[in-house]
Coordinates of C-alpha atoms in Angstrom, one line a residue:
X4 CA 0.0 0.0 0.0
X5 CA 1.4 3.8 -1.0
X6 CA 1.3 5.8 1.8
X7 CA -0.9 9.2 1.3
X8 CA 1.7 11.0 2.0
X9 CA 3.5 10.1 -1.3
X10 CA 0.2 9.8 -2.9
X11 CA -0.5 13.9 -1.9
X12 CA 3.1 14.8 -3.0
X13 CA 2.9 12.9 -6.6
X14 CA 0.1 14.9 -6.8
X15 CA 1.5 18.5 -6.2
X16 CA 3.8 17.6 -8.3
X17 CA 1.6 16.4 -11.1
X18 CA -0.2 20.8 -10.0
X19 CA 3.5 22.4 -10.1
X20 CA 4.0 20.4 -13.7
X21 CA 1.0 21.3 -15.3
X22 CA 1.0 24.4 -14.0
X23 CA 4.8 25.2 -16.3
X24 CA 2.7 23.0 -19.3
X25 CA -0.1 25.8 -18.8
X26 CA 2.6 28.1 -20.0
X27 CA 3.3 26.4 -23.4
X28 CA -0.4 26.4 -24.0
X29 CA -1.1 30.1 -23.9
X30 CA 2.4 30.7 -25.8
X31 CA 0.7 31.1 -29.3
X32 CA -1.4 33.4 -28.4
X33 CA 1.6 35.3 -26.5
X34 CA 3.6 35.4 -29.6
X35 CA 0.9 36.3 -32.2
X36 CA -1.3 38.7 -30.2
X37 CA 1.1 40.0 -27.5
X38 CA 4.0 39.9 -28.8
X39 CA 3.1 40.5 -32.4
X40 CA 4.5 37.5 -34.3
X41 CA 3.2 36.2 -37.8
X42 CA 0.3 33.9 -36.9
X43 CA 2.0 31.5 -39.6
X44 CA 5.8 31.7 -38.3
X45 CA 4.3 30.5 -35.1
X46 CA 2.4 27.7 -36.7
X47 CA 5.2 27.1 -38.3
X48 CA 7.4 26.9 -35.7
X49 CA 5.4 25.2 -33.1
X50 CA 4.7 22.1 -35.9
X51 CA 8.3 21.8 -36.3
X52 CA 9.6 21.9 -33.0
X53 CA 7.0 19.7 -31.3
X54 CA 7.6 16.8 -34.0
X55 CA 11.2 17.0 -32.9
X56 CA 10.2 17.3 -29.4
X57 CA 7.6 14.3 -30.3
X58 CA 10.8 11.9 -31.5
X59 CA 12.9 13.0 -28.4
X60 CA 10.6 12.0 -26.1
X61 CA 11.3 8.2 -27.4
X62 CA 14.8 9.0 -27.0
X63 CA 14.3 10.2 -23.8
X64 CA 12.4 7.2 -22.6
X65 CA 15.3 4.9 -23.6
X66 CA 17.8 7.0 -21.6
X67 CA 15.4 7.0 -18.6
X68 CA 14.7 3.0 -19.0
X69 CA 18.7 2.3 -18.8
X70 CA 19.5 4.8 -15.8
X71 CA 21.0 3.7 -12.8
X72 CA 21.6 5.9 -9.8
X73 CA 21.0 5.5 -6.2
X74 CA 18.4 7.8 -6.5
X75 CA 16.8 5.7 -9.2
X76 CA 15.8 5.9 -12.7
X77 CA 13.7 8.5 -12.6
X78 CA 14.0 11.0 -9.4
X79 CA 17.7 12.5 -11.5
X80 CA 15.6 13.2 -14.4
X81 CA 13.1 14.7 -12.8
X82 CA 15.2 17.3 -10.4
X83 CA 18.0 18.2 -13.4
X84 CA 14.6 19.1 -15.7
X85 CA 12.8 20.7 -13.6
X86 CA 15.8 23.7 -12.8
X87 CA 16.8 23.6 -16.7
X88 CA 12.7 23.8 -17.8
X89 CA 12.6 26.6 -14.8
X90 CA 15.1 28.9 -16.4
X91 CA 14.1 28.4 -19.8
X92 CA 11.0 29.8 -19.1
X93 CA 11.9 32.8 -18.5
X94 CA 13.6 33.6 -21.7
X95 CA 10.9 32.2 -23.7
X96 CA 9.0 35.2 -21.5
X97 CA 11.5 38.0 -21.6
X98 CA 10.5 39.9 -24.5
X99 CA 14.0 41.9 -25.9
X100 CA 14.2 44.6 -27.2
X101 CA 14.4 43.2 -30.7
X102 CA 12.1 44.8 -33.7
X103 CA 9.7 42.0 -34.6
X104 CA 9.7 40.0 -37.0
X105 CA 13.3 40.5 -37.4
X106 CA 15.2 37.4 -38.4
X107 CA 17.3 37.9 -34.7
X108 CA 13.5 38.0 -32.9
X109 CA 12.3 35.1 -34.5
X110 CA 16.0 33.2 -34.1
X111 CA 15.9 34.1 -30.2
X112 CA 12.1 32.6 -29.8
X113 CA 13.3 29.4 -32.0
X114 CA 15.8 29.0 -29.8
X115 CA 14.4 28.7 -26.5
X116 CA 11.1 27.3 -27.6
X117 CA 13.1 24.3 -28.8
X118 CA 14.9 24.1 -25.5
X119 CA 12.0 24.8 -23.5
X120 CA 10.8 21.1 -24.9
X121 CA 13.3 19.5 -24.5
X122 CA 14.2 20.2 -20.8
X123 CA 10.5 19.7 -20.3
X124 CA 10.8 16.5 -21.5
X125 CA 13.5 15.3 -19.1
X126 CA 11.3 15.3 -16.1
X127 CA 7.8 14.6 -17.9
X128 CA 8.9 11.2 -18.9
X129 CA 10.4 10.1 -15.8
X130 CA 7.4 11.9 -13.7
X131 CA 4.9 9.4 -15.3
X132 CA 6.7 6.5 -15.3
X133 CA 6.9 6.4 -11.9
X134 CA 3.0 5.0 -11.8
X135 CA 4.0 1.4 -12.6
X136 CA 7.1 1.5 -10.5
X137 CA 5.6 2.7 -7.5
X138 CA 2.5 -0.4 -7.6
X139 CA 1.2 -3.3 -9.7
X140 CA -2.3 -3.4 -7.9
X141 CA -4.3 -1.9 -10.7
X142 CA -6.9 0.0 -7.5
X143 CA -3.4 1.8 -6.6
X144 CA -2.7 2.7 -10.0
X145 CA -6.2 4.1 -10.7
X146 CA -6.0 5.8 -7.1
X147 CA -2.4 7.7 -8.0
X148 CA -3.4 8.5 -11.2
X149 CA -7.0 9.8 -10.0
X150 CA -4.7 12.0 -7.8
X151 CA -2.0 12.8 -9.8
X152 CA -4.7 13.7 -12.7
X153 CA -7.1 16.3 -10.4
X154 CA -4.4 18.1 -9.3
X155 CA -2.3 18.2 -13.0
X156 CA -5.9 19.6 -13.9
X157 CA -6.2 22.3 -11.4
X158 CA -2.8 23.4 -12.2
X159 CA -3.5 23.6 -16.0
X160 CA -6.6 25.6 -15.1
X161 CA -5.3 28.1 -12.7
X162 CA -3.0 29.3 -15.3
X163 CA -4.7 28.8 -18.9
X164 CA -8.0 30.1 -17.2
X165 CA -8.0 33.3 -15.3
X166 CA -4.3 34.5 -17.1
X167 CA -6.0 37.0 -19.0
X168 CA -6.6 38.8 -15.5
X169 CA -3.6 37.8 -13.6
X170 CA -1.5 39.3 -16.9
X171 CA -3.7 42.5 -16.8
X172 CA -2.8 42.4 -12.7
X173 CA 0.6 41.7 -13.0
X174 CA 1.6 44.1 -15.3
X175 CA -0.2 46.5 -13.7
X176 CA -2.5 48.0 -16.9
X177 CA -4.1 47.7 -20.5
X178 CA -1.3 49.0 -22.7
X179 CA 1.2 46.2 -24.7
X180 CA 4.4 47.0 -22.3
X181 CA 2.4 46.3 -19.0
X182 CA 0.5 43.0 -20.3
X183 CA 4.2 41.5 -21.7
X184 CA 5.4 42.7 -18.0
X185 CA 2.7 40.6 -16.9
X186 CA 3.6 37.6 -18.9
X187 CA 7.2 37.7 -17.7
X188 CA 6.8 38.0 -13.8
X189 CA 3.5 35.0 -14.1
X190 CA 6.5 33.4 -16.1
X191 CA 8.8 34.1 -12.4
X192 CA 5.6 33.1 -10.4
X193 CA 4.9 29.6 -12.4
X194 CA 8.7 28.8 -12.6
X195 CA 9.0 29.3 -8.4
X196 CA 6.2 27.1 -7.7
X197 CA 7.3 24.5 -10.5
X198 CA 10.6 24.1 -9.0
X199 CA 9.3 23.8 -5.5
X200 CA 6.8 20.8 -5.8
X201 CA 9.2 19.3 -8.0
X202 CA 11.9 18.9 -5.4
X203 CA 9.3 17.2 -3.2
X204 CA 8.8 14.5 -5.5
X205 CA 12.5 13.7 -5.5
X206 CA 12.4 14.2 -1.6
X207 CA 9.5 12.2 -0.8
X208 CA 8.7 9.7 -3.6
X209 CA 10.6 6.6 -4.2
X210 CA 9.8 3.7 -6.8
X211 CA 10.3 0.5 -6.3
X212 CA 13.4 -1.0 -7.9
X213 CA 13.1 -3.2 -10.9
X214 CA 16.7 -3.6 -12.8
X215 CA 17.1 -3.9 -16.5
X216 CA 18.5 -7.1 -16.9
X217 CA 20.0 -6.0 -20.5
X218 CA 21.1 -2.1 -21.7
X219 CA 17.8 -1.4 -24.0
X220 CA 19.3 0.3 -27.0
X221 CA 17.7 3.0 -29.1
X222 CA 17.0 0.0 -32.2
X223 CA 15.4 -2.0 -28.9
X224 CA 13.1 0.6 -28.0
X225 CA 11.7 0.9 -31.8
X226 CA 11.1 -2.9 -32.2
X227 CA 9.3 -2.7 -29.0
X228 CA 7.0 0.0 -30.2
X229 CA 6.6 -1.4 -33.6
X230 CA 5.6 -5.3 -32.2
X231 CA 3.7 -4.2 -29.2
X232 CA 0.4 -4.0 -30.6
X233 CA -1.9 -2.6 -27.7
X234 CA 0.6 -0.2 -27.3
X235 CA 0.3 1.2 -31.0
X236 CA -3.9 0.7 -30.7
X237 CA -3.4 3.6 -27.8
X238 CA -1.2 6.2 -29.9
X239 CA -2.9 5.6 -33.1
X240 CA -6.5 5.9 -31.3
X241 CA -5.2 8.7 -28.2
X242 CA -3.3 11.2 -31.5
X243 CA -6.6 11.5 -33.5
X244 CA -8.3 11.7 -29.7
X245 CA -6.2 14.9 -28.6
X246 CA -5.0 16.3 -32.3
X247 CA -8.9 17.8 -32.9
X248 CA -9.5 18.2 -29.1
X249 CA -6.5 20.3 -29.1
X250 CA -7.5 21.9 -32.6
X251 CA -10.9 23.1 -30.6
X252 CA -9.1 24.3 -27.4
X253 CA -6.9 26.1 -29.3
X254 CA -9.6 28.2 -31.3
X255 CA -11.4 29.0 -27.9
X256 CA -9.1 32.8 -27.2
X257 CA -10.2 33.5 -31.0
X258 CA -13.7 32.1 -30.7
X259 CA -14.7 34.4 -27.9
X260 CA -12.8 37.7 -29.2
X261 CA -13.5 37.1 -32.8
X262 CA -17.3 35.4 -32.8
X263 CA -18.5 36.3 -29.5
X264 CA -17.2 39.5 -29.3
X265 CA -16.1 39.2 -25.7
X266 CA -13.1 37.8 -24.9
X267 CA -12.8 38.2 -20.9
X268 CA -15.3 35.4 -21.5
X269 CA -12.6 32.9 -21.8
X270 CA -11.5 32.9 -18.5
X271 CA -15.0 31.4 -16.9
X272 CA -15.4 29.2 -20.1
X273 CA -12.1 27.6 -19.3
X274 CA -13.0 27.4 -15.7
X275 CA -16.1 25.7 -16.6
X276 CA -14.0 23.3 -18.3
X277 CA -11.7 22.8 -16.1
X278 CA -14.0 22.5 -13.2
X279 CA -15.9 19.8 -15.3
X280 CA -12.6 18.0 -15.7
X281 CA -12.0 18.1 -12.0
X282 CA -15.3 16.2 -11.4
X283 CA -15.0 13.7 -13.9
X284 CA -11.6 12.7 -11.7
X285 CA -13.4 12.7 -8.6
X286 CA -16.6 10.7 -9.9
X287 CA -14.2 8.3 -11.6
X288 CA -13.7 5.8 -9.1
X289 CA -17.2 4.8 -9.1
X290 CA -17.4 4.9 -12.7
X291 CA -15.2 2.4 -13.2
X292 CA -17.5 0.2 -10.7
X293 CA -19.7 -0.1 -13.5
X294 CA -17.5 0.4 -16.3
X295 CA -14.5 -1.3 -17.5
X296 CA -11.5 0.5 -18.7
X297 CA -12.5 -0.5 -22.5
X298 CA -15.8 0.9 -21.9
X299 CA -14.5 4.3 -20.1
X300 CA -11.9 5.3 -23.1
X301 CA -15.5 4.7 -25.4
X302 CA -17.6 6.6 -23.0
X303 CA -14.4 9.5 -23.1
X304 CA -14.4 9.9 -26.8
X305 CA -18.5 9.7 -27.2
X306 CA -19.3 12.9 -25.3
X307 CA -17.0 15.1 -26.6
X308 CA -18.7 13.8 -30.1
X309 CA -22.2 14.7 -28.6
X310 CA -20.5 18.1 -27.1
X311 CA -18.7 19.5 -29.9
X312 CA -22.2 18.6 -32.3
X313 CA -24.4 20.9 -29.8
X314 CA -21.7 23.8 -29.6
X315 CA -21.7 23.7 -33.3
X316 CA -25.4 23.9 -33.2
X317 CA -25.1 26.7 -30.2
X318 CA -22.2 28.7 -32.3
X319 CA -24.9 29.5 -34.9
X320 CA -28.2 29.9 -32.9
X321 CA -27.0 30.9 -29.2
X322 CA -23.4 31.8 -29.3
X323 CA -24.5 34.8 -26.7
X324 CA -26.4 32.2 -24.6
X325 CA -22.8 31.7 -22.2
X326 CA -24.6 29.4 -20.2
X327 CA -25.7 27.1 -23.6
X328 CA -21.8 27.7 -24.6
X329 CA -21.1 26.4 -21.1
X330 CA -23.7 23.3 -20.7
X331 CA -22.6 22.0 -24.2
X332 CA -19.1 22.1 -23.6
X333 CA -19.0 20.2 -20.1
X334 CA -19.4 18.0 -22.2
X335 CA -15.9 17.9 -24.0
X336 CA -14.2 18.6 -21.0
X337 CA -16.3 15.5 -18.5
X338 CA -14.9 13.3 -22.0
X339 CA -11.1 14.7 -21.5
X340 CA -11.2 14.5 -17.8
X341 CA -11.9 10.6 -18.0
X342 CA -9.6 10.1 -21.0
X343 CA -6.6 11.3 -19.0
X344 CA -6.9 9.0 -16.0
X345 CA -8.1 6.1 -18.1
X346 CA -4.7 6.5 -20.6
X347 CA -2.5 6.7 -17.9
X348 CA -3.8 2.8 -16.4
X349 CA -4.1 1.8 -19.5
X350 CA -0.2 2.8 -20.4
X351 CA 0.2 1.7 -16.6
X352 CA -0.3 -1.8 -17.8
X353 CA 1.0 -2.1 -21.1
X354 CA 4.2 -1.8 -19.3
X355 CA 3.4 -5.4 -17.9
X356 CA 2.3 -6.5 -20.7
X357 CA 5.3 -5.6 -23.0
X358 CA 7.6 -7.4 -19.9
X359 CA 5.2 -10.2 -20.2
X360 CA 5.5 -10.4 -23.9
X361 CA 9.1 -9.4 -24.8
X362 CA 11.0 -9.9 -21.6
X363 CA 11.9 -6.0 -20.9
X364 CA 10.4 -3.6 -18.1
X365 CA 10.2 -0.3 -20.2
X366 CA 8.5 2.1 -18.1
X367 CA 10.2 5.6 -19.7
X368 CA 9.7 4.2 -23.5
X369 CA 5.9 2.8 -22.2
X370 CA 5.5 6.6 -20.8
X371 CA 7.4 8.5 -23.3
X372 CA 4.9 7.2 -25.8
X373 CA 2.1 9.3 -23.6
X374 CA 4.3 12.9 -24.2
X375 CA 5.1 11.7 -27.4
X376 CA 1.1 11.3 -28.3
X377 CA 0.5 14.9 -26.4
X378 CA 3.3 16.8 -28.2
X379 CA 2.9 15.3 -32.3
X380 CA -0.8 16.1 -31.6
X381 CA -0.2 19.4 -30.1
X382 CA 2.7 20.3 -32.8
X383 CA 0.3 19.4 -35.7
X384 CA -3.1 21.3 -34.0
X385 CA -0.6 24.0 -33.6
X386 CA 0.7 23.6 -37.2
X387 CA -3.2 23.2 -38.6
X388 CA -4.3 26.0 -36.3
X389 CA -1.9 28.4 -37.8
X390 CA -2.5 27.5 -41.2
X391 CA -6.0 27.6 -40.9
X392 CA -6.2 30.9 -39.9
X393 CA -4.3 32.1 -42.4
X394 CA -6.4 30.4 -45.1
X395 CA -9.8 31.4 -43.7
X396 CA -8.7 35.2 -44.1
X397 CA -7.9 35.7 -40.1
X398 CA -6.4 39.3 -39.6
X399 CA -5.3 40.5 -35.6
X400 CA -7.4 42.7 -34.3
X401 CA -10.0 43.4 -37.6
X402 CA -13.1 43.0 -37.6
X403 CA -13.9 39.5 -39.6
X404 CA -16.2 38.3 -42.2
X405 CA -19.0 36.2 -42.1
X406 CA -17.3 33.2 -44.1
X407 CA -14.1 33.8 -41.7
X408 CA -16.4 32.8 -38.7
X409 CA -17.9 30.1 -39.9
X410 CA -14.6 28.8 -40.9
X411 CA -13.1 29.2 -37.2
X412 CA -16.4 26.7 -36.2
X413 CA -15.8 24.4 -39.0
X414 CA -12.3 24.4 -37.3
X415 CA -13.6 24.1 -33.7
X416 CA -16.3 22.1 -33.5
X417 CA -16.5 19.9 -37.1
X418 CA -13.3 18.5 -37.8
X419 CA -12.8 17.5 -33.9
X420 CA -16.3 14.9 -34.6
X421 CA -14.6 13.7 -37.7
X422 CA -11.4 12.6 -36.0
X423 CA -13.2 11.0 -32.8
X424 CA -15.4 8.7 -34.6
X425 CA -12.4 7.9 -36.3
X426 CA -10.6 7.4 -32.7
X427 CA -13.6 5.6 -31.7
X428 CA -13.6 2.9 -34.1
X429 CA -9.5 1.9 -34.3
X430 CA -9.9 1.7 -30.5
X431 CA -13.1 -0.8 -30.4
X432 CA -11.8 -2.7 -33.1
X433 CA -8.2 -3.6 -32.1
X434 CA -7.6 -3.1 -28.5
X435 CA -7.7 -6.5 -26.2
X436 CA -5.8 -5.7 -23.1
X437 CA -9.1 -5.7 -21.0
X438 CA -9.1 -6.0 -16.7
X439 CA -8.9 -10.2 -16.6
X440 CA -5.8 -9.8 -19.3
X441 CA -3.7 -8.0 -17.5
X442 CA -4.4 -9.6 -13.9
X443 CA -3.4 -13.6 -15.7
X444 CA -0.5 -11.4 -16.8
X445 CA 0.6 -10.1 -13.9
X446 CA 0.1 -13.7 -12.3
X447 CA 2.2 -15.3 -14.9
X448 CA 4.8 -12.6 -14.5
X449 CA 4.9 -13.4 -10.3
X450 CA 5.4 -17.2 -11.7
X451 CA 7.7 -16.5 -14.1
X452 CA 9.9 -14.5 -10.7
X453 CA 9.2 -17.2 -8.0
X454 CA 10.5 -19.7 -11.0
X455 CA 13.8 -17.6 -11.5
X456 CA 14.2 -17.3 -7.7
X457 CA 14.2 -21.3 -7.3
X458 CA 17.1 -21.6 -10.3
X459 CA 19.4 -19.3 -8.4

């Protein structure tokens, strides 16, 4: 049995974490309406350095799977990012005094967007990973991750929701210079409290120790992602999942400003969402007493289906109805709230599956595969969202057209149904590792041990 105390203190961490993530999610809009960017530079950029960021998280998962330290595999990892992804941040945040659009602006946000990644990276891995090496008992895993996941989503909210406000608060006024003075000292603010509740993970939380009997090299990592089939059913079926989801969050800023006419309304929206994400993590556990895992990740991609239909319905008939625009969307964000905790089991147990199958315990490339899924599908909605923009005629700060709107909800709400029906059917069709699979595994595994044990 964990002992809470670890359990809160995985959690804070998981706040702390996503609290630094939050950062990255509100940088587009930072760049192109704060900063002043080309909306297609920052596309652009954000497709090309997440795919990289995407492929290093593999790499990173290999490293992670073949460290040994007295501290572990993954505590290192996570104490040497966390300072690195700390300081980062704040360049990424320091506006200089650079004319923009100049080749040496856009070289200097290049830069340390690209290393922001990849020290985020280092700890992200390792911070996951430590589900499966801290229990096998699948209640314990759903318990930590139920944790871990309400907190990651109050962190995520307390910064991508009211930052409009904080920005304004922190910098002290309305005009350009005091919002980017804003951005920077939240930047300080976030950084402080990141590094914080990571050291208590490394203080506090310790996994339990299972040695790699060989060195897993970089070619053993890729034939273990290309022959472990439930483990490709997840990131074929959890890209689509979160590529349109994260197309439709990231249209939200320009949705209200744009459509609505009001953006302040995207702090309470976002609230709404995140406090609907909050309560599918708390109502979880007794979901899943009436629902197995197979039957949550279906039940996580059909409501945002039924959500995103009704907000494309509201966009056109009630889109000044904030309670409609509210109501519909829970719906989304009740769908995401159960996805997260179910993907993390679910990856949780693949990691038993691939020792059960192919004879290596690969809990960083297992967990790398979960940033690899979040950053490809953020680097390509980032990419798409850029793009799209651009090609629907969108223009900071002007007043748009009628076919320019309806292009942002085609964006938003339409293509997001498309790809979860398609998410929904690769999922039901192929993926087997149901709750009685993995427990006969995990007994054959203890065999397997006892069996080794009598040899020696």
């Amino acid at each position: 049995m964990l002992k809470n105390r670890v359990k809160l203190v995985y959690g804070i961490g998981g706040l702390g974490k996503n609290m630094m993530f939050a950062m990255s999610t509100i940088m587009s809009i930072y760049l192109t309406d704060y900063v002043g960017v080309s909306p297609m530079f920052v596309g652009g950029l954000v497709l090309v350095v997440r795919a990289w960021d995407a492929i290093n998280d593999l790499i990173m998962g290999n490293i992670v799977d073949n460290t040994k330290s007295k501290w572990g595999k993954f505590r290192p990892w996570i104490l040497t990012g966390a300072i690195l992804n700390a300081i980062t941040l704040l360049f990424l945040y320091y506006k200089p005094d650079l004319p923009v659009n100049s080749m040496s602006m856009l070289i200097y946000i290049t830069v340390f967007y690209t290393l922001w990644g990849m020290t985020y990276t280092l700890l992200d891995i390792p911070f996951w990973a430590l589900i499966p090496a801290l229990s096998k008992d699948q209640k314990e895993r759903e318990n930590l991750s139920v944790i871990a996941r309400i907190f990651s989503n109050i962190g995520l909210f307390i910064i991508a929701s009211p930052y409009v406000i904080i920005v304004k608060y922190l910098g002290g006024g309305e005009s350009d210079a005091q919002k980017l003075s804003g951005f920077f000292l939240l930047a300080c603010i976030v950084a402080g409290v990141f590094i914080v509740t990571q050291l208590l993970i490394v203080i506090f939380v310790r996994e339990n120790k299972h040695e790699t009997k060989n060195k897993i090299t970089l070619k053993k990592t890729v034939e273990i992602l290309l022959k472990n089939d439930q483990l490709q059913v997840i990131v074929v079926a959890v890209v689509v999942f979160n590529l349109v989801l994260y197309i439709s969050s990231g249209m939200v800023h320009y949705f209200f400003k744009y459509d609505v006419g009001d953006e302040n309304l995207v702090t309470p929206f976002v609230a709404s969402g995140g406090i609907s994400m909050v309560i599918a993590s708390i109502v979880y556990p007794n979901l899943s007493r009436f629902l197995n895992r197979k039957r949550m990740f279906q039940l996580s991609i059909i409501l945002p289906i039924l959500g995103c239909l009704g907000l494309f319905i509201v966009s056109f008939f009630l889109k000044n109805s904030f309670i409609s625009l509210v109501a519909t969307s829970s719906l989304v964000f009740f769908g995401i709230g159960l996805s997260m905790i179910t993907l993390t089991i679910l990856l949780s147990n693949v990691v038993e599956y691939g020792e059960w199958k192919f004879g290596e315990r690969t809990e960083g490339v297992v967990f790398s595969v979960q940033t690899f899924i979040v950053k490809l599908s953020s680097a390509i909605s980032s990419g798409l969202i850029g793009i799209g923009l651009s090609v629907i005629g969108y223009k900071k700060d002007a007043v748009l057209g009628a076919t320019t709107l309806v292009g942002m909800r085609i964006m938003m709400f339409l293509l997001p149904i498309i790809g979860l029906m398609f998410a929904l059917i690769i999922f039901n069709k192929h993926f087997k590792l149901d709750e009685n699979t993995y427990e006969n595994i995990v007994s054959d595994l203890e065999k397997r041990s006892e069996r080794a044990g009598d040899l020696l």
